[in-house]
Amino acid sequence: MTKKLFVKTYGCQMNVHDGERMAELLAGQGYEQTDKAEEADIVLLNTCHIREKAAEKVYSDIGRLRPLRAARPDLRIAVAGCVAQAEGEEILARAPMVDLVVGPQSYHNLPRLMARMEAGEKVVETEFPPEDKFDHLPTRRLRAPTAFLTVQEGCDKFCAFCVVPYTRGAEVSRPAERILSEARALVAQGVREITLLGQNVNAWHGADGGLAALVRALAATEGLDRIRYTTSHPNDMDEALVAAHGEEPKLMPFLHLPVQSGSDRVLKAMNRRHEAEGYLRLVERLRAARPDLALSSDFIVGFPGETEEDFRATLGLVEAVRFASAFTFAYSPRPGTPAAGRPGVPEEVAHDRLLRLQAVIARQQREAQEAVVGQVVPVLFEKPGRMPGQMAGKSEHLMAVAVDGPESLRGEIRPVRVTAAFQNSLGGEIAA
Ligand code: SAH
Ligand code: SF4
Ligand code: F3S
């Protein structure tokens, strides 16, 4: 009988990608993936440490497995991802039901670690080994038309609020040759859109010319139609990459460019190393290169010391840029980060600012969606939509689009006449 694996992933796209890679690795060990924890032989929780709520969720999820484990003592529970890296042994102390803890830079060792676990050992592996884990992972088997490809991992920026430099380690760029051959293999399996992933993806330096050169080299791959990259830091957005947005048609006109705050005082306290004005200038340069570029961002409200005036500067920046979408977060103090000990903003103040910021962003998002109604836009179809008979995909500007259409649309890029805009998606019909 084949064994069954249940994976739950929290957090960013990098973590989603890691979750997929772990599932593929374990498929080679005879584990079939299931979407029901009740029938799993192994439950793998692939965790995120970025905010307290995300990190604590793991423990309530483990608690919820207690009756399952009581009914089937041979059920194994593994914790991977950034909580595994940050807390290591402490996880076993707090949740003795856990059998295995593995960090994001060592999961290629899972088969070896699981053998030890099967032999009855409690296993903790949170090393940052020198080898590239991707060299030790099986070739991808994808049936989807879109794929993630990790090109850079880790972060040396040490923003005062952020755990990523500790959980993912120092910045490492994968060599261009490996990335290009992985991309060719993906395209050979029918992938038409690749999203290059990195915690600071635009700091990639695996070859001369940086990320712009990599994008241009990838664009030469026949059969690859769309290239995206995420997440970028404003300070690593060089002239060549800005220019590539205007010159490389396969580079999609959507950019996630976190700014966090519109107040110079707060940006300084966050150690972001740029000012609001610099961000606005950068947006101008990007839009000069690619006038229809859609922008998204991340914001933190209620950072220690943030005043009402600082917050209004953030609202001002948002009004000036006009984002197509954005993620907004209330500041969450994280153990071991420089800002953790600073006196905070009262919770209700932070919450109020969060709601105010979200209202502005929701309006901008609605305006961006409504502006597309009546246009014909190319859509890459990925999967069935929410309604029966529908297929869903993404526009070049990363908007979700649904049409009535057959399953055979999957993997096709078709022009769609947009007829309706909703908060998070568009409706339309295939144009002749
Ligand atoms: N590498 C990316 C994203 C890192 S995490 C970057 O540099 O932008 C994703 C987002 O989570 C961040 O952009 C930030 O907005 C948010 N975030 C990170 N730490 C946080 C904290 N302690 N509290 C609240 N939000 C946080
Ligand atoms: Fe975290 Fe800042 Fe690095 Fe982004 S750039 S991962 S926010 S430390
Ligand atoms: Fe979370 Fe780790 Fe990603 S902390 S946001 S899963 S890099």
PDB file of N, CA and C and ligand atoms in Angstrom, residues 12 48-52 154-155 157 159-164 198-201 230-234 256-260 270 272 297-301 303 327-334 337 339, ligand 1:
ATOM      1  N   CYS A  12       4.810  32.720   2.401  1.00  0.00           N
ATOM      2  CA  CYS A  12       5.046  33.350   1.097  1.00  0.00           C
ATOM      3  C   CYS A  12       5.133  32.346  -0.042  1.00  0.00           C
ATOM      4  N   CYS A  48       5.480  29.386   8.621  1.00  0.00           N
ATOM      5  CA  CYS A  48       5.931  30.762   8.398  1.00  0.00           C
ATOM      6  C   CYS A  48       6.105  31.464   9.740  1.00  0.00           C
ATOM      7  N   HIS A  49       7.179  32.232   9.862  1.00  0.00           N
ATOM      8  CA  HIS A  49       7.521  32.867  11.140  1.00  0.00           C
ATOM      9  C   HIS A  49       7.373  34.383  11.075  1.00  0.00           C
ATOM     10  N   ILE A  50       6.824  34.904   9.987  1.00  0.00           N
ATOM     11  CA  ILE A  50       6.930  36.332   9.713  1.00  0.00           C
ATOM     12  C   ILE A  50       6.191  37.196  10.733  1.00  0.00           C
ATOM     13  N   ARG A  51       4.990  36.768  11.135  1.00  0.00           N
ATOM     14  CA  ARG A  51       4.234  37.477  12.171  1.00  0.00           C
ATOM     15  C   ARG A  51       3.827  36.481  13.240  1.00  0.00           C
ATOM     16  N   GLU A  52       3.520  37.021  14.436  1.00  0.00           N
ATOM     17  CA  GLU A  52       3.243  36.127  15.553  1.00  0.00           C
ATOM     18  C   GLU A  52       2.067  35.202  15.250  1.00  0.00           C
ATOM     19  N   GLY A 154      17.380  33.970   0.747  1.00  0.00           N
ATOM     20  CA  GLY A 154      18.013  34.608   1.892  1.00  0.00           C
ATOM     21  C   GLY A 154      18.056  36.113   1.737  1.00  0.00           C
ATOM     22  N   CYS A 155      18.495  36.789   2.811  1.00  0.00           N
ATOM     23  CA  CYS A 155      18.469  38.243   2.811  1.00  0.00           C
ATOM     24  C   CYS A 155      19.543  38.797   3.733  1.00  0.00           C
ATOM     25  N   LYS A 157      19.575  42.213   4.304  1.00  0.00           N
ATOM     26  CA  LYS A 157      19.160  43.594   4.502  1.00  0.00           C
ATOM     27  C   LYS A 157      18.811  43.944   5.940  1.00  0.00           C
ATOM     28  N   CYS A 159      16.037  44.461   7.757  1.00  0.00           N
ATOM     29  CA  CYS A 159      15.021  45.431   8.158  1.00  0.00           C
ATOM     30  C   CYS A 159      14.706  45.149   9.631  1.00  0.00           C
ATOM     31  N   ALA A 160      14.451  46.218  10.384  1.00  0.00           N
ATOM     32  CA  ALA A 160      14.422  46.088  11.844  1.00  0.00           C
ATOM     33  C   ALA A 160      13.289  45.201  12.365  1.00  0.00           C
ATOM     34  N   PHE A 161      12.279  44.930  11.512  1.00  0.00           N
ATOM     35  CA  PHE A 161      11.108  44.161  11.956  1.00  0.00           C
ATOM     36  C   PHE A 161      11.153  42.704  11.547  1.00  0.00           C
ATOM     37  N   CYS A 162      12.122  42.294  10.720  1.00  0.00           N
ATOM     38  CA  CYS A 162      11.943  41.093   9.895  1.00  0.00           C
ATOM     39  C   CYS A 162      12.794  39.903  10.319  1.00  0.00           C
ATOM     40  N   VAL A 163      12.191  38.717  10.337  1.00  0.00           N
ATOM     41  CA  VAL A 163      12.893  37.488  10.731  1.00  0.00           C
ATOM     42  C   VAL A 163      13.597  36.791   9.563  1.00  0.00           C
ATOM     43  N   VAL A 164      13.282  37.215   8.331  1.00  0.00           N
ATOM     44  CA  VAL A 164      13.753  36.442   7.177  1.00  0.00           C
ATOM     45  C   VAL A 164      15.282  36.257   7.130  1.00  0.00           C
ATOM     46  N   GLY A 198      12.686  34.977  -5.143  1.00  0.00           N
ATOM     47  CA  GLY A 198      13.795  35.252  -4.246  1.00  0.00           C
ATOM     48  C   GLY A 198      13.303  36.172  -3.151  1.00  0.00           C
ATOM     49  N   GLN A 199      13.851  36.076  -1.962  1.00  0.00           N
ATOM     50  CA  GLN A 199      13.464  37.018  -0.915  1.00  0.00           C
ATOM     51  C   GLN A 199      13.852  38.435  -1.318  1.00  0.00           C
ATOM     52  N   ASN A 200      14.948  38.525  -2.079  1.00  0.00           N
ATOM     53  CA  ASN A 200      15.373  39.793  -2.676  1.00  0.00           C
ATOM     54  C   ASN A 200      15.754  39.494  -4.111  1.00  0.00           C
ATOM     55  N   VAL A 201      14.760  39.160  -4.888  1.00  0.00           N
ATOM     56  CA  VAL A 201      15.029  38.558  -6.192  1.00  0.00           C
ATOM     57  C   VAL A 201      15.832  39.488  -7.088  1.00  0.00           C
ATOM     58  N   THR A 230       9.558  37.991  -8.167  1.00  0.00           N
ATOM     59  CA  THR A 230       9.111  38.520  -6.886  1.00  0.00           C
ATOM     60  C   THR A 230       9.931  37.891  -5.768  1.00  0.00           C
ATOM     61  N   THR A 231      10.255  38.589  -4.665  1.00  0.00           N
ATOM     62  CA  THR A 231       9.907  39.931  -4.286  1.00  0.00           C
ATOM     63  C   THR A 231      11.116  40.859  -4.406  1.00  0.00           C
ATOM     64  N   SER A 232      10.887  42.076  -4.803  1.00  0.00           N
ATOM     65  CA  SER A 232      11.984  43.020  -5.040  1.00  0.00           C
ATOM     66  C   SER A 232      12.144  44.005  -3.902  1.00  0.00           C
ATOM     67  N   HIS A 233      13.354  44.484  -3.733  1.00  0.00           N
ATOM     68  CA  HIS A 233      13.603  45.600  -2.814  1.00  0.00           C
ATOM     69  C   HIS A 233      13.866  46.842  -3.665  1.00  0.00           C
ATOM     70  N   PRO A 234      13.289  47.989  -3.294  1.00  0.00           N
ATOM     71  CA  PRO A 234      13.470  49.198  -4.127  1.00  0.00           C
ATOM     72  C   PRO A 234      14.946  49.523  -4.387  1.00  0.00           C
ATOM     73  N   HIS A 256       5.663  43.683  -7.908  1.00  0.00           N
ATOM     74  CA  HIS A 256       5.434  43.774  -6.460  1.00  0.00           C
ATOM     75  C   HIS A 256       6.675  44.427  -5.849  1.00  0.00           C
ATOM     76  N   LEU A 257       6.487  45.624  -5.318  1.00  0.00           N
ATOM     77  CA  LEU A 257       7.627  46.415  -4.863  1.00  0.00           C
ATOM     78  C   LEU A 257       7.330  46.972  -3.459  1.00  0.00           C
ATOM     79  N   PRO A 258       7.618  46.174  -2.429  1.00  0.00           N
ATOM     80  CA  PRO A 258       7.257  46.592  -1.070  1.00  0.00           C
ATOM     81  C   PRO A 258       7.939  47.887  -0.652  1.00  0.00           C
ATOM     82  N   VAL A 259       7.171  48.775  -0.015  1.00  0.00           N
ATOM     83  CA  VAL A 259       7.721  50.044   0.462  1.00  0.00           C
ATOM     84  C   VAL A 259       7.588  50.159   1.980  1.00  0.00           C
ATOM     85  N   GLN A 260       6.608  49.488   2.555  1.00  0.00           N
ATOM     86  CA  GLN A 260       6.367  49.390   4.005  1.00  0.00           C
ATOM     87  C   GLN A 260       5.783  50.641   4.644  1.00  0.00           C
ATOM     88  N   MET A 270      12.968  51.628  10.412  1.00  0.00           N
ATOM     89  CA  MET A 270      12.834  50.260   9.889  1.00  0.00           C
ATOM     90  C   MET A 270      14.127  49.752   9.250  1.00  0.00           C
ATOM     91  N   ARG A 272      15.177  50.593   6.274  1.00  0.00           N
ATOM     92  CA  ARG A 272      14.893  50.278   4.877  1.00  0.00           C
ATOM     93  C   ARG A 272      15.921  50.926   3.933  1.00  0.00           C
ATOM     94  N   SER A 297       2.342  46.337  -3.429  1.00  0.00           N
ATOM     95  CA  SER A 297       3.317  46.623  -2.390  1.00  0.00           C
ATOM     96  C   SER A 297       2.929  45.919  -1.088  1.00  0.00           C
ATOM     97  N   ASP A 298       3.823  46.011  -0.108  1.00  0.00           N
ATOM     98  CA  ASP A 298       3.528  45.591   1.265  1.00  0.00           C
ATOM     99  C   ASP A 298       3.653  46.807   2.162  1.00  0.00           C
ATOM    100  N   PHE A 299       2.757  46.889   3.152  1.00  0.00           N
ATOM    101  CA  PHE A 299       2.795  47.978   4.134  1.00  0.00           C
ATOM    102  C   PHE A 299       2.715  47.418   5.540  1.00  0.00           C
ATOM    103  N   ILE A 300       3.459  48.024   6.435  1.00  0.00           N
ATOM    104  CA  ILE A 300       3.327  47.734   7.860  1.00  0.00           C
ATOM    105  C   ILE A 300       2.821  49.003   8.538  1.00  0.00           C
ATOM    106  N   VAL A 301       1.718  48.897   9.287  1.00  0.00           N
ATOM    107  CA  VAL A 301       1.258  50.043  10.084  1.00  0.00           C
ATOM    108  C   VAL A 301       1.498  49.739  11.553  1.00  0.00           C
ATOM    109  N   PHE A 303       4.211  50.491  13.267  1.00  0.00           N
ATOM    110  CA  PHE A 303       5.610  50.218  13.617  1.00  0.00           C
ATOM    111  C   PHE A 303       5.968  51.094  14.818  1.00  0.00           C
ATOM    112  N   PHE A 327      -0.611  44.345   0.054  1.00  0.00           N
ATOM    113  CA  PHE A 327      -0.796  43.637   1.313  1.00  0.00           C
ATOM    114  C   PHE A 327      -0.512  44.606   2.449  1.00  0.00           C
ATOM    115  N   THR A 328      -1.389  44.563   3.454  1.00  0.00           N
ATOM    116  CA  THR A 328      -1.228  45.477   4.589  1.00  0.00           C
ATOM    117  C   THR A 328      -1.153  44.654   5.869  1.00  0.00           C
ATOM    118  N   PHE A 329      -0.240  45.033   6.757  1.00  0.00           N
ATOM    119  CA  PHE A 329      -0.051  44.278   7.991  1.00  0.00           C
ATOM    120  C   PHE A 329       0.058  45.226   9.174  1.00  0.00           C
ATOM    121  N   ALA A 330      -0.497  44.786  10.319  1.00  0.00           N
ATOM    122  CA  ALA A 330      -0.211  45.486  11.564  1.00  0.00           C
ATOM    123  C   ALA A 330       1.123  44.940  12.063  1.00  0.00           C
ATOM    124  N   TYR A 331       1.982  45.827  12.528  1.00  0.00           N
ATOM    125  CA  TYR A 331       3.307  45.410  12.998  1.00  0.00           C
ATOM    126  C   TYR A 331       3.181  44.351  14.092  1.00  0.00           C
ATOM    127  N   SER A 332       4.012  43.330  13.971  1.00  0.00           N
ATOM    128  CA  SER A 332       4.045  42.253  14.959  1.00  0.00           C
ATOM    129  C   SER A 332       5.498  42.106  15.436  1.00  0.00           C
ATOM    130  N   PRO A 333       5.763  42.356  16.733  1.00  0.00           N
ATOM    131  CA  PRO A 333       7.145  42.257  17.208  1.00  0.00           C
ATOM    132  C   PRO A 333       7.647  40.820  17.118  1.00  0.00           C
ATOM    133  N   ARG A 334       8.831  40.630  16.555  1.00  0.00           N
ATOM    134  CA  ARG A 334       9.353  39.274  16.382  1.00  0.00           C
ATOM    135  C   ARG A 334      10.619  39.073  17.196  1.00  0.00           C
ATOM    136  N   THR A 337      14.617  40.286  16.552  1.00  0.00           N
ATOM    137  CA  THR A 337      14.784  41.377  15.584  1.00  0.00           C
ATOM    138  C   THR A 337      15.056  42.693  16.322  1.00  0.00           C
ATOM    139  N   ALA A 339      13.801  45.648  16.257  1.00  0.00           N
ATOM    140  CA  ALA A 339      12.670  46.471  16.694  1.00  0.00           C
ATOM    141  C   ALA A 339      11.874  45.834  17.829  1.00  0.00           C
TER     142      ALA A 339
HETATM  143  N1  SAH B   1      11.454  39.985   1.096  1.00  0.00           N
HETATM  144  C1  SAH B   1      10.306  40.714   0.967  1.00  0.00           C
HETATM  145  C2  SAH B   1       9.152  40.327   1.868  1.00  0.00           C
HETATM  146  C3  SAH B   1       9.384  39.846   3.229  1.00  0.00           C
HETATM  147  S1  SAH B   1       8.049  39.332   4.207  1.00  0.00           S
HETATM  148  C4  SAH B   1      10.648  42.191   1.092  1.00  0.00           C
HETATM  149  O1  SAH B   1      11.745  42.550   1.317  1.00  0.00           O
HETATM  150  O2  SAH B   1       9.772  43.011   0.940  1.00  0.00           O
HETATM  151  C5  SAH B   1       6.598  39.980   3.489  1.00  0.00           C
HETATM  152  C6  SAH B   1       6.027  41.172   4.166  1.00  0.00           C
HETATM  153  O3  SAH B   1       5.644  40.880   5.491  1.00  0.00           O
HETATM  154  C7  SAH B   1       6.975  42.331   4.307  1.00  0.00           C
HETATM  155  O4  SAH B   1       7.117  43.045   3.133  1.00  0.00           O
HETATM  156  C8  SAH B   1       6.339  43.118   5.412  1.00  0.00           C
HETATM  157  O5  SAH B   1       5.390  44.035   4.909  1.00  0.00           O
HETATM  158  C9  SAH B   1       5.614  42.069   6.232  1.00  0.00           C
HETATM  159  N2  SAH B   1       6.284  41.850   7.514  1.00  0.00           N
HETATM  160  C10 SAH B   1       7.524  41.371   7.718  1.00  0.00           C
HETATM  161  N3  SAH B   1       7.815  41.357   9.040  1.00  0.00           N
HETATM  162  C11 SAH B   1       6.721  41.825   9.689  1.00  0.00           C
HETATM  163  C12 SAH B   1       6.406  42.070  11.055  1.00  0.00           C
HETATM  164  N4  SAH B   1       7.279  41.835  12.021  1.00  0.00           N
HETATM  165  N5  SAH B   1       5.179  42.571  11.350  1.00  0.00           N
HETATM  166  C13 SAH B   1       4.283  42.831  10.363  1.00  0.00           C
HETATM  167  N6  SAH B   1       4.541  42.630   9.062  1.00  0.00           N
HETATM  168  C14 SAH B   1       5.740  42.131   8.715  1.00  0.00           C
END
